[in-house]
């Protein structure tokens, strides 16, 4: 998996992967925090402004989409804590 933060592009095995802006923002946050659990609240604050009122499972939906696109083994869930990408 190659993530180009400057151009906001992602590829796996040389093939480009299309991500939405929010999917990329979550991937960027988790990648920058590699090896550490990132709380759902932190992810929410990273991708939405204070005035946004969205459903509580929206983070789960974005993470599920990332797993479909990037592979189920990339992002791990820590129940009751958040998500992480291993170091």
XYZ file of C-alpha atoms in Angstrom:
87
model
C 0.000 0.000 0.000
C 1.374 3.395 -1.020
C -0.133 6.600 0.345
C 0.956 9.890 -1.206
C -0.058 12.501 1.358
C 0.871 15.427 -0.886
C -1.280 14.377 -3.837
C -3.825 12.556 -1.632
C -3.587 9.424 -3.778
C -3.512 5.795 -2.682
C -2.387 2.723 -4.599
C -1.987 -0.955 -3.823
C 0.286 -3.181 -5.868
C 0.667 -0.310 -8.332
C -3.079 0.094 -8.928
C -4.756 3.375 -7.937
C -7.548 3.197 -5.369
C -10.258 5.837 -5.380
C -11.091 7.158 -1.905
C -13.566 9.820 -0.863
C -12.198 12.862 0.947
C -13.436 11.534 4.292
C -12.047 8.048 3.666
C -8.666 9.571 2.868
C -8.828 11.779 5.976
C -9.466 8.720 8.172
C -6.688 6.746 6.489
C -4.311 9.681 6.907
C -5.135 10.023 10.618
C -4.748 6.304 11.290
C -1.509 6.149 9.299
C -0.001 9.096 11.139
C -0.954 7.377 14.413
C 0.404 3.937 13.410
C 0.523 1.502 16.281
C -1.750 3.610 18.474
C -5.486 3.276 18.924
C -7.404 6.283 17.595
C -10.706 6.847 19.367
C -13.888 7.126 17.343
C -14.434 10.614 18.814
C -11.014 11.708 17.541
C -11.793 10.392 14.060
C -15.180 12.126 14.118
C -13.578 15.450 15.115
C -10.966 15.019 12.369
C -13.486 14.623 9.531
C -16.474 16.713 10.648
C -16.854 20.237 11.902
C -18.636 21.131 15.145
C -21.852 22.059 13.369
C -22.277 18.707 11.634
C -24.868 16.391 13.141
C -24.480 12.922 11.668
C -25.476 9.443 12.740
C -23.285 7.738 15.324
C -22.356 4.853 13.016
C -20.917 7.050 10.263
C -17.339 6.268 11.318
C -18.117 2.532 11.085
C -19.466 3.047 7.570
C -16.334 4.885 6.410
C -14.014 2.314 8.003
C -15.985 -0.526 6.374
C -15.590 1.190 2.993
C -11.838 1.552 3.568
C -11.588 -2.134 4.442
C -13.426 -3.089 1.236
C -11.111 -0.945 -0.857
C -7.793 -1.540 0.921
C -8.161 -4.999 2.442
C -9.843 -6.217 5.591
C -6.556 -6.766 7.415
C -5.272 -3.164 7.290
C -7.466 -1.475 9.910
C -8.033 -3.246 13.214
C -10.877 -2.571 15.626
C -10.330 -2.346 19.364
C -13.781 -2.781 20.860
C -14.729 0.137 23.074
C -11.535 2.011 22.184
C -11.304 2.782 18.457
C -9.313 1.791 15.384
C -5.666 1.314 14.560
C -3.202 0.433 11.851
C -0.378 -1.702 13.226
C 3.120 -0.247 13.311
